PDB file of N, CA, C and O in Angstrom:
ATOM      1  N   UNK U   1      13.288  74.064 -85.100  1.00  0.00           N
ATOM      2  CA  UNK U   1      12.224  72.938 -85.843  1.00  0.00           C
ATOM      3  C   UNK U   1      11.125  72.952 -84.897  1.00  0.00           C
ATOM      4  O   UNK U   1      12.138  72.632 -82.898  1.00  0.00           O
ATOM      5  N   UNK U   2      10.325  72.601 -84.050  1.00  0.00           N
ATOM      6  CA  UNK U   2       9.524  72.708 -83.077  1.00  0.00           C
ATOM      7  C   UNK U   2       8.899  70.899 -82.425  1.00  0.00           C
ATOM      8  O   UNK U   2       8.855  70.494 -83.400  1.00  0.00           O
ATOM      9  N   UNK U   3       9.142  70.452 -81.156  1.00  0.00           N
ATOM     10  CA  UNK U   3       9.140  69.163 -80.952  1.00  0.00           C
ATOM     11  C   UNK U   3       7.804  69.226 -80.773  1.00  0.00           C
ATOM     12  O   UNK U   3       7.740  69.480 -78.977  1.00  0.00           O
ATOM     13  N   UNK U   4       7.279  68.331 -80.217  1.00  0.00           N
ATOM     14  CA  UNK U   4       5.874  68.019 -80.019  1.00  0.00           C
ATOM     15  C   UNK U   4       5.716  66.365 -79.564  1.00  0.00           C
ATOM     16  O   UNK U   4       6.736  65.400 -80.969  1.00  0.00           O
ATOM     17  N   UNK U   5       4.838  66.255 -78.851  1.00  0.00           N
ATOM     18  CA  UNK U   5       4.860  64.618 -78.388  1.00  0.00           C
ATOM     19  C   UNK U   5       4.289  63.598 -79.375  1.00  0.00           C
ATOM     20  O   UNK U   5       3.364  64.478 -80.331  1.00  0.00           O
ATOM     21  N   UNK U   6       4.576  62.347 -79.995  1.00  0.00           N
ATOM     22  CA  UNK U   6       3.477  62.123 -81.039  1.00  0.00           C
ATOM     23  C   UNK U   6       3.998  60.992 -80.583  1.00  0.00           C
ATOM     24  O   UNK U   6       4.396  59.914 -80.008  1.00  0.00           O
ATOM     25  N   UNK U   7       2.062  59.955 -80.572  1.00  0.00           N
ATOM     26  CA  UNK U   7       2.469  58.737 -80.108  1.00  0.00           C
ATOM     27  C   UNK U   7       3.152  57.499 -81.403  1.00  0.00           C
ATOM     28  O   UNK U   7       3.843  58.289 -82.069  1.00  0.00           O
ATOM     29  N   UNK U   8       3.347  56.797 -81.017  1.00  0.00           N
ATOM     30  CA  UNK U   8       3.488  54.617 -81.296  1.00  0.00           C
ATOM     31  C   UNK U   8       3.352  55.161 -82.827  1.00  0.00           C
ATOM     32  O   UNK U   8       2.040  55.570 -83.655  1.00  0.00           O
ATOM     33  N   UNK U   9       4.178  54.848 -83.703  1.00  0.00           N
ATOM     34  CA  UNK U   9       3.925  55.467 -85.259  1.00  0.00           C
ATOM     35  C   UNK U   9       4.286  53.685 -86.074  1.00  0.00           C
ATOM     36  O   UNK U   9       4.762  53.006 -85.230  1.00  0.00           O
ATOM     37  N   UNK U  10       3.807  53.242 -86.710  1.00  0.00           N
ATOM     38  CA  UNK U  10       4.385  51.727 -88.225  1.00  0.00           C
ATOM     39  C   UNK U  10       5.361  52.703 -89.007  1.00  0.00           C
ATOM     40  O   UNK U  10       4.994  53.323 -89.848  1.00  0.00           O
ATOM     41  N   UNK U  11       6.299  51.482 -88.835  1.00  0.00           N
ATOM     42  CA  UNK U  11       7.253  51.742 -89.934  1.00  0.00           C
ATOM     43  C   UNK U  11       7.651  50.509 -90.535  1.00  0.00           C
ATOM     44  O   UNK U  11       7.416  49.836 -89.611  1.00  0.00           O
ATOM     45  N   UNK U  12       7.413  50.279 -91.949  1.00  0.00           N
ATOM     46  CA  UNK U  12       8.606  49.656 -92.557  1.00  0.00           C
ATOM     47  C   UNK U  12       9.133  49.485 -93.091  1.00  0.00           C
ATOM     48  O   UNK U  12       9.811  50.938 -93.385  1.00  0.00           O
ATOM     49  N   UNK U  13      10.206  48.088 -92.886  1.00  0.00           N
ATOM     50  CA  UNK U  13      11.595  48.793 -93.178  1.00  0.00           C
ATOM     51  C   UNK U  13      11.943  47.329 -94.014  1.00  0.00           C
ATOM     52  O   UNK U  13      10.836  46.059 -93.875  1.00  0.00           O
ATOM     53  N   UNK U  14      13.227  47.301 -94.355  1.00  0.00           N
ATOM     54  CA  UNK U  14      13.517  46.513 -95.042  1.00  0.00           C
ATOM     55  C   UNK U  14      13.988  45.134 -94.231  1.00  0.00           C
ATOM     56  O   UNK U  14      14.252  45.121 -93.658  1.00  0.00           O
ATOM     57  N   UNK U  15      14.138  44.028 -94.877  1.00  0.00           N
ATOM     58  CA  UNK U  15      14.855  43.504 -94.370  1.00  0.00           C
ATOM     59  C   UNK U  15      15.937  43.467 -93.216  1.00  0.00           C
ATOM     60  O   UNK U  15      16.202  42.676 -92.932  1.00  0.00           O
ATOM     61  N   UNK U  16      16.846  43.318 -94.637  1.00  0.00           N
ATOM     62  CA  UNK U  16      18.554  43.640 -94.060  1.00  0.00           C
ATOM     63  C   UNK U  16      18.125  44.860 -92.399  1.00  0.00           C
ATOM     64  O   UNK U  16      18.395  44.551 -91.480  1.00  0.00           O
ATOM     65  N   UNK U  17      17.897  45.940 -92.835  1.00  0.00           N
ATOM     66  CA  UNK U  17      17.568  47.361 -91.542  1.00  0.00           C
ATOM     67  C   UNK U  17      16.230  45.885 -90.899  1.00  0.00           C
ATOM     68  O   UNK U  17      16.688  45.966 -89.482  1.00  0.00           O
ATOM     69  N   UNK U  18      15.832  45.102 -90.853  1.00  0.00           N
ATOM     70  CA  UNK U  18      15.159  44.527 -89.666  1.00  0.00           C
ATOM     71  C   UNK U  18      15.730  43.449 -89.058  1.00  0.00           C
ATOM     72  O   UNK U  18      16.451  43.671 -87.751  1.00  0.00           O
ATOM     73  N   UNK U  19      17.103  43.685 -89.983  1.00  0.00           N
ATOM     74  CA  UNK U  19      18.029  42.578 -89.622  1.00  0.00           C
ATOM     75  C   UNK U  19      19.287  42.831 -88.298  1.00  0.00           C
ATOM     76  O   UNK U  19      19.245  42.541 -87.288  1.00  0.00           O
ATOM     77  N   UNK U  20      19.422  44.137 -88.717  1.00  0.00           N
ATOM     78  CA  UNK U  20      20.342  45.381 -88.051  1.00  0.00           C
ATOM     79  C   UNK U  20      19.941  45.538 -87.125  1.00  0.00           C
ATOM     80  O   UNK U  20      20.237  44.785 -85.729  1.00  0.00           O
ATOM     81  N   UNK U  21      18.303  46.116 -87.736  1.00  0.00           N
ATOM     82  CA  UNK U  21      17.390  46.248 -85.577  1.00  0.00           C
ATOM     83  C   UNK U  21      17.183  45.072 -84.530  1.00  0.00           C
ATOM     84  O   UNK U  21      17.739  45.216 -83.651  1.00  0.00           O
ATOM     85  N   UNK U  22      16.967  44.117 -85.234  1.00  0.00           N
ATOM     86  CA  UNK U  22      17.338  42.774 -84.160  1.00  0.00           C
ATOM     87  C   UNK U  22      18.590  42.767 -83.125  1.00  0.00           C
ATOM     88  O   UNK U  22      18.833  42.363 -82.624  1.00  0.00           O
ATOM     89  N   UNK U  23      19.672  42.333 -83.968  1.00  0.00           N
ATOM     90  CA  UNK U  23      21.058  42.498 -84.255  1.00  0.00           C
ATOM     91  C   UNK U  23      21.794  43.400 -82.738  1.00  0.00           C
ATOM     92  O   UNK U  23      22.061  42.778 -81.530  1.00  0.00           O
ATOM     93  N   UNK U  24      21.032  44.953 -83.265  1.00  0.00           N
ATOM     94  CA  UNK U  24      21.314  46.363 -82.483  1.00  0.00           C
ATOM     95  C   UNK U  24      20.897  45.482 -80.508  1.00  0.00           C
ATOM     96  O   UNK U  24      20.994  45.650 -79.572  1.00  0.00           O
ATOM     97  N   UNK U  25      19.346  45.157 -80.714  1.00  0.00           N
ATOM     98  CA  UNK U  25      18.075  45.240 -80.012  1.00  0.00           C
ATOM     99  C   UNK U  25      18.667  43.692 -79.130  1.00  0.00           C
ATOM    100  O   UNK U  25      19.051  43.760 -77.645  1.00  0.00           O
ATOM    101  N   UNK U  26      19.601  42.563 -79.663  1.00  0.00           N
ATOM    102  CA  UNK U  26      20.540  41.565 -78.777  1.00  0.00           C
ATOM    103  C   UNK U  26      21.570  42.020 -77.734  1.00  0.00           C
ATOM    104  O   UNK U  26      21.884  41.961 -76.715  1.00  0.00           O
ATOM    105  N   UNK U  27      22.207  43.195 -78.931  1.00  0.00           N
ATOM    106  CA  UNK U  27      23.369  44.101 -78.322  1.00  0.00           C
ATOM    107  C   UNK U  27      23.340  44.124 -77.012  1.00  0.00           C
ATOM    108  O   UNK U  27      24.052  44.430 -76.444  1.00  0.00           O
ATOM    109  N   UNK U  28      22.014  45.187 -77.083  1.00  0.00           N
ATOM    110  CA  UNK U  28      21.968  46.195 -76.467  1.00  0.00           C
ATOM    111  C   UNK U  28      21.717  46.447 -75.338  1.00  0.00           C
ATOM    112  O   UNK U  28      21.157  46.462 -74.606  1.00  0.00           O
ATOM    113  N   UNK U  29      20.353  44.750 -75.630  1.00  0.00           N
ATOM    114  CA  UNK U  29      19.203  44.406 -75.242  1.00  0.00           C
ATOM    115  C   UNK U  29      18.495  45.112 -74.162  1.00  0.00           C
ATOM    116  O   UNK U  29      18.093  45.537 -72.994  1.00  0.00           O
ATOM    117  N   UNK U  30      17.322  46.234 -75.656  1.00  0.00           N
ATOM    118  CA  UNK U  30      16.780  46.941 -74.989  1.00  0.00           C
ATOM    119  C   UNK U  30      16.010  46.364 -75.781  1.00  0.00           C
ATOM    120  O   UNK U  30      16.387  45.269 -77.098  1.00  0.00           O
ATOM    121  N   UNK U  31      14.624  46.993 -76.538  1.00  0.00           N
ATOM    122  CA  UNK U  31      13.663  46.814 -77.998  1.00  0.00           C
ATOM    123  C   UNK U  31      13.738  47.404 -79.056  1.00  0.00           C
ATOM    124  O   UNK U  31      14.571  49.157 -79.451  1.00  0.00           O
ATOM    125  N   UNK U  32      13.337  47.726 -80.493  1.00  0.00           N
ATOM    126  CA  UNK U  32      13.268  47.839 -81.019  1.00  0.00           C
ATOM    127  C   UNK U  32      13.128  49.181 -81.768  1.00  0.00           C
ATOM    128  O   UNK U  32      14.074  50.282 -82.080  1.00  0.00           O
ATOM    129  N   UNK U  33      12.038  49.804 -80.296  1.00  0.00           N
ATOM    130  CA  UNK U  33      11.890  51.137 -80.590  1.00  0.00           C
ATOM    131  C   UNK U  33      13.314  52.246 -80.078  1.00  0.00           C
ATOM    132  O   UNK U  33      13.352  53.408 -80.550  1.00  0.00           O
ATOM    133  N   UNK U  34      13.376  51.155 -79.185  1.00  0.00           N
ATOM    134  CA  UNK U  34      15.204  52.455 -78.474  1.00  0.00           C
ATOM    135  C   UNK U  34      16.377  51.895 -79.466  1.00  0.00           C
ATOM    136  O   UNK U  34      16.371  53.192 -78.616  1.00  0.00           O
ATOM    137  N   UNK U  35      16.430  51.395 -80.183  1.00  0.00           N
ATOM    138  CA  UNK U  35      17.517  50.832 -81.293  1.00  0.00           C
ATOM    139  C   UNK U  35      17.109  52.072 -81.951  1.00  0.00           C
ATOM    140  O   UNK U  35      18.060  52.974 -82.152  1.00  0.00           O
ATOM    141  N   UNK U  36      15.670  52.601 -82.473  1.00  0.00           N
ATOM    142  CA  UNK U  36      16.231  52.960 -83.360  1.00  0.00           C
ATOM    143  C   UNK U  36      15.936  54.862 -83.224  1.00  0.00           C
ATOM    144  O   UNK U  36      16.317  55.993 -83.607  1.00  0.00           O
ATOM    145  N   UNK U  37      15.576  55.388 -81.358  1.00  0.00           N
ATOM    146  CA  UNK U  37      15.548  56.875 -81.583  1.00  0.00           C
ATOM    147  C   UNK U  37      17.264  56.778 -81.355  1.00  0.00           C
ATOM    148  O   UNK U  37      17.218  57.719 -81.245  1.00  0.00           O
ATOM    149  N   UNK U  38      17.313  55.476 -80.530  1.00  0.00           N
ATOM    150  CA  UNK U  38      19.113  56.372 -80.727  1.00  0.00           C
ATOM    151  C   UNK U  38      19.989  56.243 -81.889  1.00  0.00           C
ATOM    152  O   UNK U  38      20.799  57.809 -82.072  1.00  0.00           O
ATOM    153  N   UNK U  39      19.745  55.541 -82.494  1.00  0.00           N
ATOM    154  CA  UNK U  39      19.999  55.739 -84.124  1.00  0.00           C
ATOM    155  C   UNK U  39      19.788  57.107 -84.486  1.00  0.00           C
ATOM    156  O   UNK U  39      20.697  57.689 -84.977  1.00  0.00           O
ATOM    157  N   UNK U  40      18.473  57.204 -84.495  1.00  0.00           N
ATOM    158  CA  UNK U  40      17.435  58.734 -85.149  1.00  0.00           C
ATOM    159  C   UNK U  40      18.680  59.694 -84.055  1.00  0.00           C
ATOM    160  O   UNK U  40      18.683  60.339 -84.835  1.00  0.00           O
ATOM    161  N   UNK U  41      18.521  59.568 -83.206  1.00  0.00           N
ATOM    162  CA  UNK U  41      19.783  60.883 -82.642  1.00  0.00           C
ATOM    163  C   UNK U  41      20.775  60.720 -82.850  1.00  0.00           C
ATOM    164  O   UNK U  41      21.480  61.976 -83.001  1.00  0.00           O
ATOM    165  N   UNK U  42      21.514  59.725 -83.673  1.00  0.00           N
ATOM    166  CA  UNK U  42      23.171  60.163 -84.381  1.00  0.00           C
ATOM    167  C   UNK U  42      23.298  60.797 -85.555  1.00  0.00           C
ATOM    168  O   UNK U  42      24.097  61.690 -85.733  1.00  0.00           O
ATOM    169  N   UNK U  43      22.145  60.188 -85.970  1.00  0.00           N
ATOM    170  CA  UNK U  43      21.468  61.072 -87.070  1.00  0.00           C
ATOM    171  C   UNK U  43      21.551  62.816 -87.251  1.00  0.00           C
ATOM    172  O   UNK U  43      21.796  63.171 -88.365  1.00  0.00           O
ATOM    173  N   UNK U  44      20.560  62.847 -86.411  1.00  0.00           N
ATOM    174  CA  UNK U  44      19.859  64.418 -85.861  1.00  0.00           C
ATOM    175  C   UNK U  44      21.599  65.157 -85.812  1.00  0.00           C
ATOM    176  O   UNK U  44      21.224  66.381 -86.169  1.00  0.00           O
ATOM    177  N   UNK U  45      22.522  64.398 -84.829  1.00  0.00           N
ATOM    178  CA  UNK U  45      23.637  64.838 -84.932  1.00  0.00           C
ATOM    179  C   UNK U  45      24.384  65.231 -85.393  1.00  0.00           C
ATOM    180  O   UNK U  45      25.184  66.206 -85.534  1.00  0.00           O
ATOM    181  N   UNK U  46      24.175  64.241 -86.805  1.00  0.00           N
ATOM    182  CA  UNK U  46      24.657  64.100 -88.003  1.00  0.00           C
ATOM    183  C   UNK U  46      24.622  65.606 -88.788  1.00  0.00           C
ATOM    184  O   UNK U  46      25.872  66.137 -89.261  1.00  0.00           O
ATOM    185  N   UNK U  47      23.183  66.079 -88.130  1.00  0.00           N
ATOM    186  CA  UNK U  47      22.257  67.080 -90.028  1.00  0.00           C
ATOM    187  C   UNK U  47      22.613  67.946 -88.838  1.00  0.00           C
ATOM    188  O   UNK U  47      23.353  69.238 -89.413  1.00  0.00           O
ATOM    189  N   UNK U  48      23.051  68.274 -87.790  1.00  0.00           N
ATOM    190  CA  UNK U  48      23.501  69.482 -87.109  1.00  0.00           C
ATOM    191  C   UNK U  48      24.671  70.049 -87.521  1.00  0.00           C
ATOM    192  O   UNK U  48      24.456  71.128 -87.600  1.00  0.00           O
ATOM    193  N   UNK U  49      25.237  68.914 -87.344  1.00  0.00           N
ATOM    194  CA  UNK U  49      26.634  69.071 -86.855  1.00  0.00           C
ATOM    195  C   UNK U  49      27.133  69.999 -88.686  1.00  0.00           C
ATOM    196  O   UNK U  49      27.793  70.893 -88.859  1.00  0.00           O
ATOM    197  N   UNK U  50      26.673  69.383 -89.092  1.00  0.00           N
ATOM    198  CA  UNK U  50      26.673  69.711 -91.101  1.00  0.00           C
ATOM    199  C   UNK U  50      26.109  71.119 -91.425  1.00  0.00           C
ATOM    200  O   UNK U  50      26.581  71.764 -91.920  1.00  0.00           O
ATOM    201  N   UNK U  51      24.903  71.125 -90.822  1.00  0.00           N
ATOM    202  CA  UNK U  51      24.519  72.159 -90.795  1.00  0.00           C
ATOM    203  C   UNK U  51      24.987  73.615 -90.021  1.00  0.00           C
ATOM    204  O   UNK U  51      25.371  74.372 -90.634  1.00  0.00           O
ATOM    205  N   UNK U  52      26.067  73.034 -88.882  1.00  0.00           N
ATOM    206  CA  UNK U  52      26.741  74.319 -88.109  1.00  0.00           C
ATOM    207  C   UNK U  52      28.351  74.165 -88.885  1.00  0.00           C
ATOM    208  O   UNK U  52      29.231  74.924 -88.550  1.00  0.00           O
ATOM    209  N   UNK U  53      28.710  73.443 -89.888  1.00  0.00           N
ATOM    210  CA  UNK U  53      29.648  73.360 -90.509  1.00  0.00           C
ATOM    211  C   UNK U  53      30.653  72.497 -90.187  1.00  0.00           C
ATOM    212  O   UNK U  53      31.808  72.623 -90.501  1.00  0.00           O
ATOM    213  N   UNK U  54      29.970  71.553 -89.359  1.00  0.00           N
ATOM    214  CA  UNK U  54      31.385  71.209 -88.257  1.00  0.00           C
ATOM    215  C   UNK U  54      31.283  69.261 -89.127  1.00  0.00           C
ATOM    216  O   UNK U  54      29.969  69.412 -89.647  1.00  0.00           O
ATOM    217  N   UNK U  55      31.978  68.144 -88.797  1.00  0.00           N
ATOM    218  CA  UNK U  55      31.336  66.846 -88.900  1.00  0.00           C
ATOM    219  C   UNK U  55      31.381  66.224 -87.380  1.00  0.00           C
ATOM    220  O   UNK U  55      31.576  66.763 -86.407  1.00  0.00           O
ATOM    221  N   UNK U  56      30.533  65.585 -87.234  1.00  0.00           N
ATOM    222  CA  UNK U  56      30.235  64.201 -86.163  1.00  0.00           C
ATOM    223  C   UNK U  56      31.030  62.972 -86.808  1.00  0.00           C
ATOM    224  O   UNK U  56      31.117  62.210 -87.944  1.00  0.00           O
ATOM    225  N   UNK U  57      32.076  62.468 -86.065  1.00  0.00           N
ATOM    226  CA  UNK U  57      32.767  61.703 -86.319  1.00  0.00           C
ATOM    227  C   UNK U  57      33.431  60.941 -85.287  1.00  0.00           C
ATOM    228  O   UNK U  57      33.344  61.526 -84.259  1.00  0.00           O
ATOM    229  N   UNK U  58      33.915  59.865 -85.398  1.00  0.00           N
ATOM    230  CA  UNK U  58      34.655  58.680 -84.039  1.00  0.00           C
ATOM    231  C   UNK U  58      35.676  58.646 -84.601  1.00  0.00           C
ATOM    232  O   UNK U  58      36.412  58.619 -85.543  1.00  0.00           O
ATOM    233  N   UNK U  59      36.137  58.692 -83.221  1.00  0.00           N
ATOM    234  CA  UNK U  59      37.629  58.705 -82.869  1.00  0.00           C
ATOM    235  C   UNK U  59      38.491  57.602 -82.409  1.00  0.00           C
ATOM    236  O   UNK U  59      38.055  57.424 -81.686  1.00  0.00           O
ATOM    237  N   UNK U  60      39.423  56.995 -83.608  1.00  0.00           N
ATOM    238  CA  UNK U  60      40.134  55.739 -83.111  1.00  0.00           C
ATOM    239  C   UNK U  60      41.642  56.125 -82.224  1.00  0.00           C
ATOM    240  O   UNK U  60      42.585  56.689 -83.250  1.00  0.00           O
ATOM    241  N   UNK U  61      41.552  56.642 -80.930  1.00  0.00           N
ATOM    242  CA  UNK U  61      43.101  56.850 -80.380  1.00  0.00           C
ATOM    243  C   UNK U  61      44.199  55.824 -80.350  1.00  0.00           C
ATOM    244  O   UNK U  61      45.336  56.214 -80.695  1.00  0.00           O
ATOM    245  N   UNK U  62      43.510  54.356 -80.661  1.00  0.00           N
ATOM    246  CA  UNK U  62      44.900  53.906 -81.011  1.00  0.00           C
ATOM    247  C   UNK U  62      46.094  54.034 -82.952  1.00  0.00           C
ATOM    248  O   UNK U  62      46.776  54.152 -82.525  1.00  0.00           O
ATOM    249  N   UNK U  63      44.610  54.332 -83.079  1.00  0.00           N
ATOM    250  CA  UNK U  63      44.984  54.152 -84.819  1.00  0.00           C
ATOM    251  C   UNK U  63      45.322  55.804 -85.068  1.00  0.00           C
ATOM    252  O   UNK U  63      45.948  56.364 -85.993  1.00  0.00           O
ATOM    253  N   UNK U  64      45.184  56.772 -84.550  1.00  0.00           N
ATOM    254  CA  UNK U  64      44.608  58.660 -84.721  1.00  0.00           C
ATOM    255  C   UNK U  64      44.013  58.685 -86.035  1.00  0.00           C
ATOM    256  O   UNK U  64      43.867  59.623 -86.249  1.00  0.00           O
ATOM    257  N   UNK U  65      43.342  57.578 -86.227  1.00  0.00           N
ATOM    258  CA  UNK U  65      41.814  58.030 -87.411  1.00  0.00           C
ATOM    259  C   UNK U  65      40.806  58.405 -86.535  1.00  0.00           C
ATOM    260  O   UNK U  65      40.722  58.007 -85.444  1.00  0.00           O
ATOM    261  N   UNK U  66      39.651  59.376 -87.710  1.00  0.00           N
ATOM    262  CA  UNK U  66      39.080  60.243 -86.996  1.00  0.00           C
ATOM    263  C   UNK U  66      37.890  59.378 -88.455  1.00  0.00           C
ATOM    264  O   UNK U  66      38.624  58.308 -90.157  1.00  0.00           O
ATOM    265  N   UNK U  67      36.914  58.441 -88.355  1.00  0.00           N
ATOM    266  CA  UNK U  67      35.914  58.142 -88.890  1.00  0.00           C
ATOM    267  C   UNK U  67      34.384  58.812 -89.126  1.00  0.00           C
ATOM    268  O   UNK U  67      34.117  59.259 -88.543  1.00  0.00           O
ATOM    269  N   UNK U  68      34.347  59.780 -89.979  1.00  0.00           N
ATOM    270  CA  UNK U  68      33.324  60.493 -90.262  1.00  0.00           C
ATOM    271  C   UNK U  68      31.937  60.116 -90.144  1.00  0.00           C
ATOM    272  O   UNK U  68      31.119  59.341 -90.573  1.00  0.00           O
ATOM    273  N   UNK U  69      31.293  60.488 -89.588  1.00  0.00           N
ATOM    274  CA  UNK U  69      29.250  59.639 -89.450  1.00  0.00           C
ATOM    275  C   UNK U  69      28.627  59.693 -90.322  1.00  0.00           C
ATOM    276  O   UNK U  69      28.726  61.071 -91.003  1.00  0.00           O
ATOM    277  N   UNK U  70      28.437  59.327 -90.989  1.00  0.00           N
ATOM    278  CA  UNK U  70      28.082  59.434 -92.745  1.00  0.00           C
ATOM    279  C   UNK U  70      26.689  58.756 -92.971  1.00  0.00           C
ATOM    280  O   UNK U  70      26.144  58.244 -91.669  1.00  0.00           O
ATOM    281  N   UNK U  71      25.752  59.296 -93.528  1.00  0.00           N
ATOM    282  CA  UNK U  71      24.032  58.788 -93.638  1.00  0.00           C
ATOM    283  C   UNK U  71      23.905  58.650 -95.116  1.00  0.00           C
ATOM    284  O   UNK U  71      24.554  58.577 -96.284  1.00  0.00           O
TER     285      UNK U  71
END
């Protein structure tokens, strides 16, 4: 996939998504664009892992459980 710089875009999201972005901006003390960039980066990693026959998961060392990242 070719990466090129794209200027700012306007994206319409649902009320639930907007609330989640707002909450995450508070938690991370960043702006909505940064939150979306981080979330999309995580999704990109999950899709790359899937294409390569791998899985992307969160590991809880206390319970020894894995939670697969899903989309």
